[in-house]
PDB file of C-alpha atoms in Angstrom:
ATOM      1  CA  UNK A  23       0.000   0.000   0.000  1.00 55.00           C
ATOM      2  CA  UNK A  24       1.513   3.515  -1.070  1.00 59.00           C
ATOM      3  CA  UNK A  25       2.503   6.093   1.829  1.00 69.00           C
ATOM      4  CA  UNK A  26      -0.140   8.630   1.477  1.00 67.00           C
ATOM      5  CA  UNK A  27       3.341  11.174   2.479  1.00 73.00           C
ATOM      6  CA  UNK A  28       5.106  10.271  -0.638  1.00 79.00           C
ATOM      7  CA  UNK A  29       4.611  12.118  -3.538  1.00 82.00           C
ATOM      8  CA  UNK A  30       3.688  10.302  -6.913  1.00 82.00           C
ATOM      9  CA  UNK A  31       6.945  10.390  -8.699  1.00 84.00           C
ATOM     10  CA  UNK A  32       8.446   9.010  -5.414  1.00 82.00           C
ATOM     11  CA  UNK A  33       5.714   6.212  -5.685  1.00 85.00           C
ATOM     12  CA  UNK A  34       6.182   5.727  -9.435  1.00 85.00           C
ATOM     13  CA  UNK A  35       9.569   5.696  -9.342  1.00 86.00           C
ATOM     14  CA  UNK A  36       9.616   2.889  -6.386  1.00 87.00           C
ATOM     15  CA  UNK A  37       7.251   0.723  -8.280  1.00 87.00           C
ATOM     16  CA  UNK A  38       9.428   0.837 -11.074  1.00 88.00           C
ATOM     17  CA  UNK A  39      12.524  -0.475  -9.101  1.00 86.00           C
ATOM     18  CA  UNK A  40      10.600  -3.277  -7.388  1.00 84.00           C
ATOM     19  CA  UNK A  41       9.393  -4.199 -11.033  1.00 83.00           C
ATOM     20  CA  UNK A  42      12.829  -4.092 -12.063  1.00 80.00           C
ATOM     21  CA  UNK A  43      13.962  -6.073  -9.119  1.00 76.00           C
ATOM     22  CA  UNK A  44      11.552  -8.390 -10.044  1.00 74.00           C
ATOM     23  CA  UNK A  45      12.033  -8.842 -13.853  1.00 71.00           C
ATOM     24  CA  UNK A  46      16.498  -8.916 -12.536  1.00 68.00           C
ATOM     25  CA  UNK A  47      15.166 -12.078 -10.476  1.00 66.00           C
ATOM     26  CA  UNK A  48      13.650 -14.011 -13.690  1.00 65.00           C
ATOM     27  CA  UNK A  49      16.291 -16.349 -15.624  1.00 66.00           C
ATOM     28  CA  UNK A  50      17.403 -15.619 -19.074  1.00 64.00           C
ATOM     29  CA  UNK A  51      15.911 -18.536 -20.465  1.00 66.00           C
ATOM     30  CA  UNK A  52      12.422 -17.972 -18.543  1.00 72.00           C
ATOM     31  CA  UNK A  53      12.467 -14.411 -20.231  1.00 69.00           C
ATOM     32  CA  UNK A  54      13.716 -15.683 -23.513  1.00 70.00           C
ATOM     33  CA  UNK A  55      10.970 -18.670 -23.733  1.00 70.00           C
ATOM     34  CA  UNK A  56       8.105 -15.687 -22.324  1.00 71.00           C
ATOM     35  CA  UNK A  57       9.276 -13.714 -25.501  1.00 70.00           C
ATOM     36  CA  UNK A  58       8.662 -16.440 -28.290  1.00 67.00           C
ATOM     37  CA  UNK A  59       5.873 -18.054 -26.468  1.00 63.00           C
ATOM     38  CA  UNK A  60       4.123 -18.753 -29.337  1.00 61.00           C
ATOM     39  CA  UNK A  61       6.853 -20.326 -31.099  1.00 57.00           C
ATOM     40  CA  UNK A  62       7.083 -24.022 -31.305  1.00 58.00           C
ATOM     41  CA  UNK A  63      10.890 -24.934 -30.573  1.00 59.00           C
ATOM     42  CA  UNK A  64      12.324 -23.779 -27.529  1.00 57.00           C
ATOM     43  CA  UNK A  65      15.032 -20.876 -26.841  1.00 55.00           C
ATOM     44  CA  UNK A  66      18.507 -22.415 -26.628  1.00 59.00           C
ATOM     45  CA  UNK A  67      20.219 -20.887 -23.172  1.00 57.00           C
ATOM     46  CA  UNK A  68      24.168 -21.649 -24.306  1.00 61.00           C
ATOM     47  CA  UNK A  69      26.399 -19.058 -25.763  1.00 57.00           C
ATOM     48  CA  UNK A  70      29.362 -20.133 -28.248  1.00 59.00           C
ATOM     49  CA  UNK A  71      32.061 -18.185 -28.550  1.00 60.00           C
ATOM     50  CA  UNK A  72      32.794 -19.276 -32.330  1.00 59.00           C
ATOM     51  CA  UNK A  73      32.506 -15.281 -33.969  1.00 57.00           C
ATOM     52  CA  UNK A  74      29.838 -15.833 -36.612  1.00 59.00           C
ATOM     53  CA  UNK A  75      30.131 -14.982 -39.850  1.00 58.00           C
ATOM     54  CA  UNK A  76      33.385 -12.725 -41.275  1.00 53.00           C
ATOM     55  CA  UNK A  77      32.289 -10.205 -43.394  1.00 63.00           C
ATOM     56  CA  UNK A  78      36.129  -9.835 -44.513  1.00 71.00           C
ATOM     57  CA  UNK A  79      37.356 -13.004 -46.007  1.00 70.00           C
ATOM     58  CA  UNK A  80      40.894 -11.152 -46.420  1.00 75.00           C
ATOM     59  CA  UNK A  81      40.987 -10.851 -42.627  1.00 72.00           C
ATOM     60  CA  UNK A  82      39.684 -14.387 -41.694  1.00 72.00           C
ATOM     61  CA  UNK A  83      42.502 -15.718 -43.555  1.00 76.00           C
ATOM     62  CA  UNK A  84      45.454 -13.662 -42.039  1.00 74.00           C
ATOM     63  CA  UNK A  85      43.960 -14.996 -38.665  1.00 70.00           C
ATOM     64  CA  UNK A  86      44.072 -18.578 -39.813  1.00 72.00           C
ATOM     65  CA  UNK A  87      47.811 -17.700 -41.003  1.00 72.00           C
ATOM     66  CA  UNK A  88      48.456 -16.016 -37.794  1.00 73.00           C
ATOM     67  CA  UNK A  89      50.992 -18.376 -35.038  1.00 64.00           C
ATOM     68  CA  UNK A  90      48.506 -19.176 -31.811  1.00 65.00           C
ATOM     69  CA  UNK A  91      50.003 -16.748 -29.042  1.00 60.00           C
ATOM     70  CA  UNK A  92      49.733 -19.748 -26.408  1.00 60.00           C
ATOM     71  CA  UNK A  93      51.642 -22.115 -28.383  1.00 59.00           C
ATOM     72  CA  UNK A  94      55.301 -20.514 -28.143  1.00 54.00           C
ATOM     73  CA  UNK A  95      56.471 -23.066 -26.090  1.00 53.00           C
ATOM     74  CA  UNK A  96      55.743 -25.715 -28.570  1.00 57.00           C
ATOM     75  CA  UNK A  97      57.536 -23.407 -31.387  1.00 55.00           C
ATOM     76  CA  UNK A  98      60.282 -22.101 -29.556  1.00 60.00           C
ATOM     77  CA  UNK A  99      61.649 -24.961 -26.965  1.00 61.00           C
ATOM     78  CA  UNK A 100      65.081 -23.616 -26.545  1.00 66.00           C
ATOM     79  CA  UNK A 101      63.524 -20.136 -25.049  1.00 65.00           C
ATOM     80  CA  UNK A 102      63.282 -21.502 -21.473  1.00 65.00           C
ATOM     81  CA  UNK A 103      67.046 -23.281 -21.939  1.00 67.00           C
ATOM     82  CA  UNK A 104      67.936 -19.861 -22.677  1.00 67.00           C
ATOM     83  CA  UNK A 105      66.298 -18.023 -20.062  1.00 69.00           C
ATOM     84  CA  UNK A 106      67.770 -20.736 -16.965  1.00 69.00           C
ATOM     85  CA  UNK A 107      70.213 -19.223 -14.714  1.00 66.00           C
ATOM     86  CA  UNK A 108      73.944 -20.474 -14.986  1.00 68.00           C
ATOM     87  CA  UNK A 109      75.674 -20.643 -12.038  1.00 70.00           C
ATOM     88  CA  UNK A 110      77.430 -17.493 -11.805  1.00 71.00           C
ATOM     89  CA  UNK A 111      73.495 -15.942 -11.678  1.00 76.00           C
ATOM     90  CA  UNK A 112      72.438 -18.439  -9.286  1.00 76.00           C
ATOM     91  CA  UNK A 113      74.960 -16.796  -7.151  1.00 82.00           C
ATOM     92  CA  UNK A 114      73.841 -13.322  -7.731  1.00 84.00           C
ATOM     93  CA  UNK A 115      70.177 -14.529  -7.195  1.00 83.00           C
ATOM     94  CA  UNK A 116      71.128 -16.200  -3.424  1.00 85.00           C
ATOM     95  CA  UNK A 117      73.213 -12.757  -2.482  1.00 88.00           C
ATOM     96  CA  UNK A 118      69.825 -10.947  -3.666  1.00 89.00           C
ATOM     97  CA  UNK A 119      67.621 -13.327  -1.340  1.00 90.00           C
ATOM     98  CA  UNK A 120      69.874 -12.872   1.537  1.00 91.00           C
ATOM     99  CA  UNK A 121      69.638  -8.810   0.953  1.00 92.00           C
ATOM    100  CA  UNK A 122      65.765  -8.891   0.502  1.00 91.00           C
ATOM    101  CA  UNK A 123      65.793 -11.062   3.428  1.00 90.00           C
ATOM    102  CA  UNK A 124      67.623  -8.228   5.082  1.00 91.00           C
ATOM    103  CA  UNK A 125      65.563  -5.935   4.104  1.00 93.00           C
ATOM    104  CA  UNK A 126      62.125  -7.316   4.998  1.00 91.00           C
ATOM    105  CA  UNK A 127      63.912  -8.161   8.904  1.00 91.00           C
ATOM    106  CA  UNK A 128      64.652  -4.350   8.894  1.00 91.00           C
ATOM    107  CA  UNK A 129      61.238  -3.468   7.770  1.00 91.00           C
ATOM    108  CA  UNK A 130      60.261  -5.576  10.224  1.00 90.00           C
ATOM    109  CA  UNK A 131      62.039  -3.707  13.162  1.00 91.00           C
ATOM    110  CA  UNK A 132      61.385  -0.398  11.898  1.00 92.00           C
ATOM    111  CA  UNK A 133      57.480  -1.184  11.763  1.00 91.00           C
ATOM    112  CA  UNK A 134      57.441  -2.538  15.392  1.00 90.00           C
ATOM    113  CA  UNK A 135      59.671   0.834  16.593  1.00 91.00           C
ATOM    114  CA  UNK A 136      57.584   2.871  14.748  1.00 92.00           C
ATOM    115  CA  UNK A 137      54.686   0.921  16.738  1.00 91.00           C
ATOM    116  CA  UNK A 138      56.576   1.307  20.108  1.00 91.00           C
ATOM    117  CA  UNK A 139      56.523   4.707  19.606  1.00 92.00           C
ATOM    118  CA  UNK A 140      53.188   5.390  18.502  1.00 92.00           C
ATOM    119  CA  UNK A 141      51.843   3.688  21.498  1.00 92.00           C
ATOM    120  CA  UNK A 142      54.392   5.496  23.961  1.00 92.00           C
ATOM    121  CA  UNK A 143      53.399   9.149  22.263  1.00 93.00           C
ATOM    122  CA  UNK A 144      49.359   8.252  22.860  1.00 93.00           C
ATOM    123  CA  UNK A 145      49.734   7.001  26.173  1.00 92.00           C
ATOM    124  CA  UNK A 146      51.926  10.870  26.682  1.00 93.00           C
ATOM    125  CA  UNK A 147      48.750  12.231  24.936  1.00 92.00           C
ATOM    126  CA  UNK A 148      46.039  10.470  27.065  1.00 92.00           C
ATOM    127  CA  UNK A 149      48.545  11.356  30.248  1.00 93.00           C
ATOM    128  CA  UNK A 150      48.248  14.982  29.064  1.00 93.00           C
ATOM    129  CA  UNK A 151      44.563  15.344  28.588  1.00 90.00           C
ATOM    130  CA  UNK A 152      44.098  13.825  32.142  1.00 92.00           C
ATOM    131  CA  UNK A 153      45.986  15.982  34.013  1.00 92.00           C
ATOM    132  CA  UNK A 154      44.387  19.073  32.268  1.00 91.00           C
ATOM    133  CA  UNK A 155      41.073  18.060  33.593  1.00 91.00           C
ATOM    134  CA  UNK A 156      42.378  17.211  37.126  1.00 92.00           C
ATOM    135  CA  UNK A 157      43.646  20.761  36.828  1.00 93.00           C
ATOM    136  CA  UNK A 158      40.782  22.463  35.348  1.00 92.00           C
ATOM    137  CA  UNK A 159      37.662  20.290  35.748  1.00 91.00           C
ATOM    138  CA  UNK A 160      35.145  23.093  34.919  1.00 93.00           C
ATOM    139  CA  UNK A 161      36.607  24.352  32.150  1.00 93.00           C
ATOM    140  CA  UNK A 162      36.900  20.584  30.706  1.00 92.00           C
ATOM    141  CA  UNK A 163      33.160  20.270  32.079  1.00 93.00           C
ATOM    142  CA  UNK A 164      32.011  22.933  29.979  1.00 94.00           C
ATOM    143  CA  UNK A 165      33.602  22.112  26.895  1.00 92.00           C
ATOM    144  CA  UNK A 166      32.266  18.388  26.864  1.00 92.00           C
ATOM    145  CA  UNK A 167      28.799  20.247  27.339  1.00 94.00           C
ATOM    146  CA  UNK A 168      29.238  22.489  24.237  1.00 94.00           C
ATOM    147  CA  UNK A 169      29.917  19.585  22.220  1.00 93.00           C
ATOM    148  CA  UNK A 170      27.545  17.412  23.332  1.00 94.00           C
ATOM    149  CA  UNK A 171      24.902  20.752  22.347  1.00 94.00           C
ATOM    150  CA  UNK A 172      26.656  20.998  18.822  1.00 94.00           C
ATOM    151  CA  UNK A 173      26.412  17.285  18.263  1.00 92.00           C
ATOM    152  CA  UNK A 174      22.987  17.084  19.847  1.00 92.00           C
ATOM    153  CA  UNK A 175      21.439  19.919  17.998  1.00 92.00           C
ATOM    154  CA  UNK A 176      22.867  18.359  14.605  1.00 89.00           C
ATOM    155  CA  UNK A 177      21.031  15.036  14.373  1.00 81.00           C
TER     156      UNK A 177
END
């Protein structure tokens, strides 16, 4: 039942979205067989990704001409001889282990200093605040009234 507040576009517009929420909810092939109802042979749900029909036989054949991208380890078996490490590398890549290694154990430290201290300078913070209310409760009084006013008179 419609909220006698809202306005009619508000209404139209949230009938539309639950009829679109609805319709969303229906399968593909429950729309597609509602469509040709009266049809006799049933709407196929599968996709094929076979490209139908080249309009440019020119192109179709440069394709078929064209090497298969995925196959270039079949064509070229001597790439990945190539591209193994000899031993002077294998060297190089153990020293550059051990450094990263290194590095991420510095990392390391400096995160949990940088931790150390963050804790240490809000624990000097909350110290700070505490004693400027032991020293001056009215004046902290009054402030935590004003914004509880401001945040009060906002919602």
């Amino acid at each position: 039942m419609p909220n006698p507040n809202e306005s009619p576009a508000v209404q139209s517009m949230k009938k539309e979205q639950a009829e679109q929420r609805k319709q969303a909810r229906r399968g593909d092939l429950d729309k597609a067989i509602e469509d040709t109802f009266p049809a006799s042979d049933p709407v196929s749900a599968t996709h094929t990704s076979i490209p139908v029909g080249r309009s440019d036989v020119e192109a179709a054949e440069r394709v078929k001409r064209e090497p298969d991208p995925t196959a270039l380890d079949q064509d070229y078996p001597l790439v990945d001889q190539a591209l193994r490490p000899t031993g002077y590398e294998r060297e190089e890549l153990r020293a550059l282990q051990k450094e990263a290694g290194r590095m991420a154990e510095s990392a390391s430290e400096l995160a949990s200093g940088t931790a150390r201290l963050a804790k240490a300078e809000a624990k000097s913070f909350v110290q700070d605040i505490e004693d400027r209310i032991r020293r001056q409760p009215l004046t902290a009084a009054a402030i935590v009234a004003g914004i509880a006013f401001v945040l009060g008179a906002t919602r």
